[in-house]
Structures are given as C-alpha cells and as structure tokens.
mmCIF file of C-alpha atoms in Angstrom:
data_model
loop_
_atom_site.group_PDB
_atom_site.id
_atom_site.type_symbol
_atom_site.label_atom_id
_atom_site.label_comp_id
_atom_site.label_asym_id
_atom_site.label_seq_id
_atom_site.Cartn_x
_atom_site.Cartn_y
_atom_site.Cartn_z
ATOM 1 C CA MET A 1 -14.776 -20.131 -12.992
ATOM 2 C CA SER A 2 -15.404 -17.417 -15.663
ATOM 3 C CA LEU A 3 -15.528 -13.609 -16.147
ATOM 4 C CA THR A 4 -19.067 -13.496 -14.695
ATOM 5 C CA ASP A 5 -18.205 -15.377 -11.557
ATOM 6 C CA GLY A 6 -17.915 -12.969 -8.534
ATOM 7 C CA TYR A 7 -16.819 -12.326 -5.006
ATOM 8 C CA GLN A 8 -19.502 -11.505 -2.452
ATOM 9 C CA MET A 9 -18.726 -8.168 -0.886
ATOM 10 C CA ASN A 10 -19.522 -7.322 2.754
ATOM 11 C CA ASN A 11 -22.835 -5.616 1.860
ATOM 12 C CA GLY A 12 -24.137 -8.899 0.310
ATOM 13 C CA LEU A 13 -23.733 -7.803 -3.353
ATOM 14 C CA THR A 14 -21.470 -9.476 -5.727
ATOM 15 C CA ILE A 15 -18.546 -7.982 -7.768
ATOM 16 C CA PRO A 16 -17.094 -9.945 -10.802
ATOM 17 C CA LYS A 17 -13.738 -11.454 -10.007
ATOM 18 C CA VAL A 18 -11.967 -9.959 -12.998
ATOM 19 C CA GLY A 19 -12.524 -6.374 -14.087
ATOM 20 C CA PHE A 20 -11.396 -4.357 -17.100
ATOM 21 C CA GLY A 21 -9.222 -1.255 -16.500
ATOM 22 C CA THR A 22 -9.189 2.031 -18.413
ATOM 23 C CA TRP A 23 -6.398 3.999 -16.846
ATOM 24 C CA GLN A 24 -4.469 5.939 -19.537
ATOM 25 C CA ALA A 25 -7.017 4.973 -22.238
ATOM 26 C CA LYS A 26 -8.193 8.259 -23.793
ATOM 27 C CA ASP A 27 -11.032 9.337 -26.120
ATOM 28 C CA ASN A 28 -12.000 6.718 -28.722
ATOM 29 C CA GLU A 29 -9.288 4.375 -27.439
ATOM 30 C CA ALA A 30 -11.121 4.015 -24.169
ATOM 31 C CA LYS A 31 -14.473 3.558 -25.856
ATOM 32 C CA GLN A 32 -13.124 0.946 -28.317
ATOM 33 C CA SER A 33 -11.407 -1.125 -25.615
ATOM 34 C CA VAL A 34 -14.446 -1.130 -23.425
ATOM 35 C CA LEU A 35 -16.617 -2.247 -26.363
ATOM 36 C CA TRP A 36 -14.016 -5.086 -27.117
ATOM 37 C CA ALA A 37 -14.054 -6.071 -23.376
ATOM 38 C CA LEU A 38 -17.815 -6.405 -23.201
ATOM 39 C CA GLU A 39 -17.828 -8.311 -26.352
ATOM 40 C CA ALA A 40 -15.157 -10.692 -24.743
ATOM 41 C CA GLY A 41 -17.459 -11.248 -21.827
ATOM 42 C CA TYR A 42 -16.105 -8.830 -19.283
ATOM 43 C CA ARG A 43 -18.935 -7.451 -17.040
ATOM 44 C CA HIS A 44 -16.907 -5.354 -14.669
ATOM 45 C CA ILE A 45 -15.566 -2.042 -16.030
ATOM 46 C CA ASP A 46 -13.365 0.304 -14.006
ATOM 47 C CA THR A 47 -12.856 4.018 -14.627
ATOM 48 C CA ALA A 48 -12.220 7.177 -12.528
ATOM 49 C CA GLN A 49 -12.995 10.833 -12.631
ATOM 50 C CA GLY A 50 -9.231 11.385 -12.932
ATOM 51 C CA TYR A 51 -8.941 9.192 -16.080
ATOM 52 C CA ASN A 52 -10.984 11.742 -18.075
ATOM 53 C CA ASN A 53 -12.752 9.037 -20.013
ATOM 54 C CA GLU A 54 -16.012 8.489 -18.180
ATOM 55 C CA GLU A 55 -18.077 9.868 -21.162
ATOM 56 C CA GLU A 56 -16.338 7.366 -23.463
ATOM 57 C CA VAL A 57 -16.902 4.450 -21.062
ATOM 58 C CA GLY A 58 -20.553 5.373 -20.677
ATOM 59 C CA GLU A 59 -20.974 5.552 -24.564
ATOM 60 C CA ALA A 60 -19.300 2.152 -24.875
ATOM 61 C CA ILE A 61 -21.754 0.597 -22.374
ATOM 62 C CA LYS A 62 -24.771 2.180 -24.061
ATOM 63 C CA GLU A 63 -23.503 1.008 -27.574
ATOM 64 C CA SER A 64 -22.545 -2.543 -26.470
ATOM 65 C CA GLY A 65 -26.083 -3.879 -26.351
ATOM 66 C CA VAL A 66 -25.246 -5.432 -22.926
ATOM 67 C CA LYS A 67 -27.947 -4.684 -20.360
ATOM 68 C CA ARG A 68 -26.908 -2.068 -17.790
ATOM 69 C CA GLU A 69 -27.853 -4.346 -14.892
ATOM 70 C CA GLU A 70 -25.479 -7.060 -16.146
ATOM 71 C CA ILE A 71 -22.502 -4.647 -15.950
ATOM 72 C CA PHE A 72 -20.582 -3.727 -12.806
ATOM 73 C CA LEU A 73 -19.306 -0.116 -13.192
ATOM 74 C CA THR A 74 -16.890 1.458 -10.916
ATOM 75 C CA THR A 75 -15.600 5.080 -10.787
ATOM 76 C CA LYS A 76 -13.340 7.027 -8.376
ATOM 77 C CA LEU A 77 -13.433 10.374 -6.720
ATOM 78 C CA HIS A 78 -11.022 12.916 -8.116
ATOM 79 C CA ASN A 79 -8.278 14.130 -5.727
ATOM 80 C CA LYS A 80 -9.461 17.735 -5.977
ATOM 81 C CA LYS A 81 -13.066 16.830 -5.150
ATOM 82 C CA HIS A 82 -12.714 15.681 -1.506
ATOM 83 C CA GLY A 83 -15.200 17.171 1.170
ATOM 84 C CA TYR A 84 -18.993 16.943 1.323
ATOM 85 C CA ASP A 85 -20.045 19.588 -1.227
ATOM 86 C CA ASN A 86 -17.194 18.709 -3.692
ATOM 87 C CA THR A 87 -18.118 15.020 -3.593
ATOM 88 C CA VAL A 88 -21.906 15.700 -4.090
ATOM 89 C CA GLU A 89 -21.055 17.738 -7.225
ATOM 90 C CA ALA A 90 -18.431 15.183 -8.458
ATOM 91 C CA LEU A 91 -20.695 12.137 -8.183
ATOM 92 C CA ASN A 92 -23.625 13.936 -9.983
ATOM 93 C CA ASP A 93 -21.058 14.860 -12.653
ATOM 94 C CA SER A 94 -19.973 11.199 -12.987
ATOM 95 C CA LEU A 95 -23.617 10.034 -13.303
ATOM 96 C CA ARG A 96 -24.225 12.537 -16.147
ATOM 97 C CA LYS A 97 -20.980 11.640 -17.880
ATOM 98 C CA LEU A 98 -21.505 7.857 -17.603
ATOM 99 C CA ASP A 99 -25.096 8.441 -18.639
ATOM 100 C CA THR A 100 -26.340 6.084 -16.049
ATOM 101 C CA ASP A 101 -28.940 6.138 -13.277
ATOM 102 C CA TYR A 102 -26.532 4.514 -10.806
ATOM 103 C CA ILE A 103 -22.919 3.459 -10.196
ATOM 104 C CA ASP A 104 -22.204 0.031 -8.834
ATOM 105 C CA LEU A 105 -18.974 1.147 -6.959
ATOM 106 C CA VAL A 106 -17.516 4.489 -6.015
ATOM 107 C CA LEU A 107 -14.070 4.583 -4.544
ATOM 108 C CA ILE A 108 -12.107 7.429 -2.868
ATOM 109 C CA HIS A 109 -9.151 7.413 -5.137
ATOM 110 C CA TRP A 110 -6.406 8.477 -2.941
ATOM 111 C CA PRO A 111 -6.587 8.878 0.907
ATOM 112 C CA ASN A 112 -4.180 11.897 1.245
ATOM 113 C CA PRO A 113 -3.969 14.098 -1.942
ATOM 114 C CA LYS A 114 -1.798 17.120 -1.803
ATOM 115 C CA TYR A 115 -4.870 19.330 -1.941
ATOM 116 C CA PHE A 116 -6.171 18.124 1.417
ATOM 117 C CA ARG A 117 -2.936 17.258 3.165
ATOM 118 C CA ASP A 118 -3.621 19.265 6.208
ATOM 119 C CA ASN A 119 -6.988 17.808 6.864
ATOM 120 C CA TRP A 120 -7.251 14.577 4.995
ATOM 121 C CA LYS A 121 -9.056 12.680 7.670
ATOM 122 C CA GLU A 122 -11.876 15.246 7.773
ATOM 123 C CA ALA A 123 -12.068 15.565 4.106
ATOM 124 C CA ASN A 124 -12.330 11.704 3.703
ATOM 125 C CA ALA A 125 -15.014 11.589 6.370
ATOM 126 C CA GLU A 126 -17.074 14.352 4.599
ATOM 127 C CA SER A 127 -16.645 12.770 1.214
ATOM 128 C CA TRP A 128 -17.756 9.411 2.693
ATOM 129 C CA LYS A 129 -20.881 10.932 4.278
ATOM 130 C CA ALA A 130 -21.772 12.307 0.806
ATOM 131 C CA MET A 131 -21.228 8.946 -0.739
ATOM 132 C CA GLU A 132 -23.359 7.213 1.901
ATOM 133 C CA GLU A 133 -26.199 9.540 0.954
ATOM 134 C CA PHE A 134 -25.888 8.538 -2.613
ATOM 135 C CA VAL A 135 -26.265 4.950 -1.517
ATOM 136 C CA ALA A 136 -29.375 5.863 0.400
ATOM 137 C CA LYS A 137 -30.800 7.395 -2.622
ATOM 138 C CA GLY A 138 -30.042 4.348 -4.823
ATOM 139 C CA LYS A 139 -27.583 6.242 -7.022
ATOM 140 C CA VAL A 140 -24.523 4.240 -5.795
ATOM 141 C CA LYS A 141 -24.745 0.595 -4.768
ATOM 142 C CA THR A 142 -21.331 0.153 -2.984
ATOM 143 C CA LEU A 143 -18.690 2.104 -1.468
ATOM 144 C CA GLY A 144 -14.893 1.519 -1.331
ATOM 145 C CA VAL A 145 -11.504 3.096 -1.288
ATOM 146 C CA SER A 146 -8.279 3.008 -3.355
ATOM 147 C CA ASN A 147 -4.624 3.224 -2.178
ATOM 148 C CA PHE A 148 -5.708 3.290 1.437
ATOM 149 C CA GLN A 149 -3.302 1.925 4.107
ATOM 150 C CA PRO A 150 -4.324 0.632 7.429
ATOM 151 C CA HIS A 151 -4.104 4.040 9.219
ATOM 152 C CA HIS A 152 -6.322 5.668 6.539
ATOM 153 C CA LEU A 153 -8.857 2.941 6.935
ATOM 154 C CA ASP A 154 -8.786 3.133 10.688
ATOM 155 C CA ALA A 155 -9.406 6.924 10.489
ATOM 156 C CA LEU A 156 -12.283 6.420 7.951
ATOM 157 C CA LEU A 157 -13.876 3.740 10.078
ATOM 158 C CA GLU A 158 -14.143 6.152 13.024
ATOM 159 C CA THR A 159 -17.111 7.974 11.437
ATOM 160 C CA ALA A 160 -18.305 5.722 8.578
ATOM 161 C CA ASN A 161 -21.710 4.074 8.804
ATOM 162 C CA ILE A 162 -21.038 1.991 5.662
ATOM 163 C CA LYS A 163 -17.946 -0.090 5.747
ATOM 164 C CA PRO A 164 -15.648 0.011 2.749
ATOM 165 C CA ALA A 165 -16.276 -3.179 0.599
ATOM 166 C CA VAL A 166 -13.194 -2.871 -1.702
ATOM 167 C CA ASN A 167 -9.661 -1.440 -1.425
ATOM 168 C CA GLN A 168 -8.139 -1.084 -4.914
ATOM 169 C CA ILE A 169 -4.355 -1.195 -4.539
ATOM 170 C CA LEU A 170 -1.292 -1.898 -6.626
ATOM 171 C CA LEU A 171 -0.909 -5.733 -6.516
ATOM 172 C CA ASN A 172 1.271 -7.744 -8.712
ATOM 173 C CA PRO A 173 4.215 -10.235 -8.410
ATOM 174 C CA SER A 174 6.554 -7.164 -7.816
ATOM 175 C CA GLU A 175 4.391 -5.543 -5.181
ATOM 176 C CA MET A 176 2.141 -7.576 -2.866
ATOM 177 C CA GLN A 177 1.626 -5.109 -0.102
ATOM 178 C CA PRO A 178 1.226 -7.805 2.712
ATOM 179 C CA GLU A 179 0.388 -5.433 5.472
ATOM 180 C CA VAL A 180 -2.492 -3.783 3.465
ATOM 181 C CA VAL A 181 -3.774 -7.121 2.116
ATOM 182 C CA ASN A 182 -3.908 -8.761 5.546
ATOM 183 C CA TYR A 183 -5.709 -5.732 6.965
ATOM 184 C CA ASN A 184 -8.272 -5.802 4.148
ATOM 185 C CA THR A 185 -8.795 -9.575 4.545
ATOM 186 C CA GLU A 186 -9.134 -9.374 8.254
ATOM 187 C CA HIS A 187 -11.871 -6.593 7.776
ATOM 188 C CA ASN A 188 -13.741 -8.407 4.971
ATOM 189 C CA ILE A 189 -12.568 -5.892 2.400
ATOM 190 C CA ILE A 190 -11.855 -7.158 -1.196
ATOM 191 C CA ASN A 191 -8.241 -6.686 -2.367
ATOM 192 C CA GLU A 192 -8.679 -5.305 -5.864
ATOM 193 C CA ALA A 193 -5.482 -5.247 -8.069
ATOM 194 C CA TYR A 194 -4.810 -2.326 -10.269
ATOM 195 C CA SER A 195 -1.881 -2.567 -12.626
ATOM 196 C CA PRO A 196 -1.811 -6.368 -12.143
ATOM 197 C CA LEU A 197 0.626 -6.582 -15.042
ATOM 198 C CA GLY A 198 3.008 -4.110 -13.436
ATOM 199 C CA THR A 199 2.244 -1.513 -16.211
ATOM 200 C CA GLY A 200 4.174 -3.928 -18.544
ATOM 201 C CA LYS A 201 7.366 -4.236 -16.537
ATOM 202 C CA ILE A 202 6.713 -7.838 -15.573
ATOM 203 C CA PHE A 203 7.127 -8.949 -19.163
ATOM 204 C CA ASP A 204 10.897 -8.481 -18.757
ATOM 205 C CA ILE A 205 11.270 -10.903 -15.955
ATOM 206 C CA ASP A 206 12.951 -14.112 -17.403
ATOM 207 C CA GLU A 207 11.558 -16.429 -14.773
ATOM 208 C CA LEU A 208 7.957 -15.454 -15.751
ATOM 209 C CA LYS A 209 8.728 -16.186 -19.369
ATOM 210 C CA ASP A 210 9.845 -19.649 -18.390
ATOM 211 C CA LEU A 211 6.848 -20.248 -16.249
ATOM 212 C CA ALA A 212 4.495 -19.074 -19.054
ATOM 213 C CA GLU A 213 6.071 -21.417 -21.441
ATOM 214 C CA LYS A 214 5.641 -24.265 -18.987
ATOM 215 C CA TYR A 215 1.762 -23.597 -18.678
ATOM 216 C CA ASP A 216 1.481 -22.861 -22.384
ATOM 217 C CA LYS A 217 0.173 -19.454 -21.571
ATOM 218 C CA SER A 218 1.337 -15.816 -22.080
ATOM 219 C CA ILE A 219 3.036 -13.959 -19.202
ATOM 220 C CA ALA A 220 -0.128 -11.827 -18.764
ATOM 221 C CA GLN A 221 -2.265 -14.953 -18.453
ATOM 222 C CA LEU A 222 -0.065 -16.465 -15.983
ATOM 223 C CA VAL A 223 0.132 -13.414 -13.778
ATOM 224 C CA LEU A 224 -3.623 -12.837 -13.868
ATOM 225 C CA ARG A 225 -4.118 -16.412 -12.856
ATOM 226 C CA TRP A 226 -1.666 -15.868 -10.029
ATOM 227 C CA SER A 227 -3.731 -12.940 -8.869
ATOM 228 C CA LEU A 228 -6.936 -14.931 -8.797
ATOM 229 C CA GLN A 229 -5.221 -17.750 -6.813
ATOM 230 C CA HIS A 230 -4.366 -15.106 -4.183
ATOM 231 C CA ASP A 231 -8.100 -14.152 -4.036
ATOM 232 C CA PHE A 232 -7.221 -10.736 -5.498
ATOM 233 C CA LEU A 233 -9.423 -9.021 -8.110
ATOM 234 C CA PRO A 234 -7.377 -8.122 -11.115
ATOM 235 C CA LEU A 235 -8.120 -5.193 -13.380
ATOM 236 C CA PRO A 236 -6.092 -5.828 -16.538
ATOM 237 C CA LYS A 237 -5.986 -2.925 -18.991
ATOM 238 C CA THR A 238 -5.158 -3.037 -22.643
ATOM 239 C CA VAL A 239 -6.278 -1.112 -25.785
ATOM 240 C CA THR A 240 -5.242 -3.969 -28.089
ATOM 241 C CA LYS A 241 -8.147 -6.236 -29.164
ATOM 242 C CA GLU A 242 -6.202 -9.416 -29.251
ATOM 243 C CA ARG A 243 -4.988 -8.962 -25.665
ATOM 244 C CA VAL A 244 -8.457 -8.058 -24.371
ATOM 245 C CA TRP A 245 -9.419 -11.594 -25.339
ATOM 246 C CA GLU A 246 -6.140 -13.191 -24.275
ATOM 247 C CA ASN A 247 -6.463 -11.734 -20.826
ATOM 248 C CA ALA A 248 -9.876 -13.254 -20.431
ATOM 249 C CA ASP A 249 -8.606 -16.756 -21.160
ATOM 250 C CA ILE A 250 -7.320 -17.503 -17.608
ATOM 251 C CA PHE A 251 -9.750 -20.104 -16.313
ATOM 252 C CA ASP A 252 -8.510 -23.361 -17.878
ATOM 253 C CA PHE A 253 -5.370 -23.970 -15.819
ATOM 254 C CA GLU A 254 -3.978 -23.732 -12.330
ATOM 255 C CA ILE A 255 -0.616 -22.755 -11.022
ATOM 256 C CA SER A 256 1.019 -25.205 -8.667
ATOM 257 C CA ASP A 257 1.818 -24.241 -5.136
ATOM 258 C CA ALA A 258 5.510 -24.396 -5.961
ATOM 259 C CA ASP A 259 5.293 -22.120 -8.871
ATOM 260 C CA MET A 260 3.002 -19.753 -6.903
ATOM 261 C CA LYS A 261 5.923 -19.377 -4.367
ATOM 262 C CA ILE A 262 8.361 -18.644 -7.181
ATOM 263 C CA ILE A 263 6.043 -15.903 -8.370
ATOM 264 C CA ASP A 264 5.528 -14.496 -4.841
ATOM 265 C CA GLY A 265 9.343 -14.145 -4.620
ATOM 266 C CA MET A 266 9.580 -11.548 -7.359
ATOM 267 C CA THR A 267 9.090 -8.592 -4.948
ATOM 268 C CA GLY A 268 10.583 -5.388 -6.234
ATOM 269 C CA ARG A 269 11.538 -6.772 -9.773
ATOM 270 C CA ALA A 270 9.034 -4.408 -11.623
ATOM 271 C CA GLY A 271 8.301 -1.372 -9.351
ATOM 272 C CA SER A 272 6.583 -0.742 -6.069
ATOM 273 C CA ALA A 273 3.641 1.087 -4.679
ATOM 274 C CA THR A 274 3.607 4.904 -4.242
ATOM 275 C CA ASP A 275 3.339 6.204 -0.708
ATOM 276 C CA PRO A 276 -0.238 7.742 -0.581
ATOM 277 C CA ASP A 277 0.922 10.129 1.999
ATOM 278 C CA THR A 278 3.566 11.801 -0.079
ATOM 279 C CA ILE A 279 1.919 11.972 -3.439
ATOM 280 C CA THR A 280 2.219 15.271 -5.334
ATOM 281 C CA PHE A 281 -1.283 15.176 -7.014
#
C-alpha cells in the first residue's frame, strides 16, 4: 500500500486512500504545505470554499509540476451557498480560484447550516441538482457530502439521481461515529476522516504514546495507520515540512487486533463531533 493506492467509489472511480488536509492553513502557509505534500507523494488534496485558501491550493498544484490528472482534488460547498443558483455560482467560483477545468470531488460541507435551517432538505436537494449538472458537463467528477448523519442522507436520497460517494466526517480514536460509519458502509459510501489526529489533542493520551513506542512510530503515524485499518480515508493536515513526510510513512507496519481494540476504546478522550443540526455557522 502507498499514497497512490485508492478505494473504488460507488461511481467506479478511484480516490487515494490518504489525503492531505488544508483546514486552517492560510495564504502562503496553505500553498507551501500543499507543495510539500505533492513532493512527498500525496496525490489527494482536500480544501473547501470556507477555508479561504482555494487560490493558494490551485497555485501549488500548478507550480508542483505534477500533472493535474494525477491529482485528486476536493472542495466543499460553503454554508451560505446552498440552493440551486447559489451552488452554480459557488462552483464556478471554485473552478476559477482553483484554476482548473474540473474538480474531482465536490461535497456539501454541512447538511443543516444556520442560514438554511428552516428548509435544509430543500436547499440540499437544490444544491445537489446543480452539482449533478456540473457532473453532466464534466466539470465535476464525483459528488459527496460532509458531516451528514443518516437522516440527512435519507432526505438527500429522496431526490438525488447520483448517490453520494463519500461522507467526510470527524473520525479518530476519540470519535468513531459508529452509527454514521455503519450507514455509510451499508450504502457503499466511503468514510473519509477529517481531523484524524483529533486537532492535536490525541497527542496527550498516554496510552497512545506507549503504543507508538511499541511500533517505533510517532503517535500520528500510529493513528493514521489505525484509520486505514478501519478502512477510513484519513486527511492529515500539517504545515510543518517534516510532519508532512512523517505522516506519509505509514505503510510499513500493521497494528495488531489487540492494539486496535485498545485504540478503539479511547472514545471521548480528545473531543467529539459537533451536532450538524445545531451548528451556529
């Protein structure tokens, strides 16, 4: 297994099993970290309209020298841009900022933002219709969602012609979201893990320190390997060059079943998922 190995999505296309996240990476920091990631061998880059760094990510891809078709690029719909017309405008804006002819994966970032709380089902259905039209035009390859729970997915599937291929959710040893993960798996939707390192909080868990020493790996490497062994798709984010490379070095060891269970038992030790129906953004 390597950074270029992938999962087959429900539309027949392949998504690399490990991605590089850019949340909270701003300006040149975002650009430089993506350049390092591509140099280290990552071929899956994740951004979002709400991250305000699409232009920098696009610049890094252009300057990296890596062929565009070798890179799997994801962005996500802004919470203020739900609805048909808003989505068309937003996706055209992302294509311009990313300076690309197509986007590999577009996600609805949150199912129930405060701006559309009274009609979130209809707003999601309208956004999805617009996204499906971008697929038909070849401007988007694959559609997915983020932070969707089963009732949000059930509502979307009532009108969707294209089934979501990915659900990007908070997944790490502290928060495994079993109900959502099981739903995704049953519906052939890939479980993509954002904040797979718990936004840094997992580094304070002593048992993880002991296990990392046992495998002669860092805590980050251990937890990313744990994610892969659960068939999740982790999106580690860092703006430190050494850690970009370190987080990619996770394919030369395997965690035992017993140690996987120990890590599985760390629920709640480093935070939990936000309720998408009560977010204030």
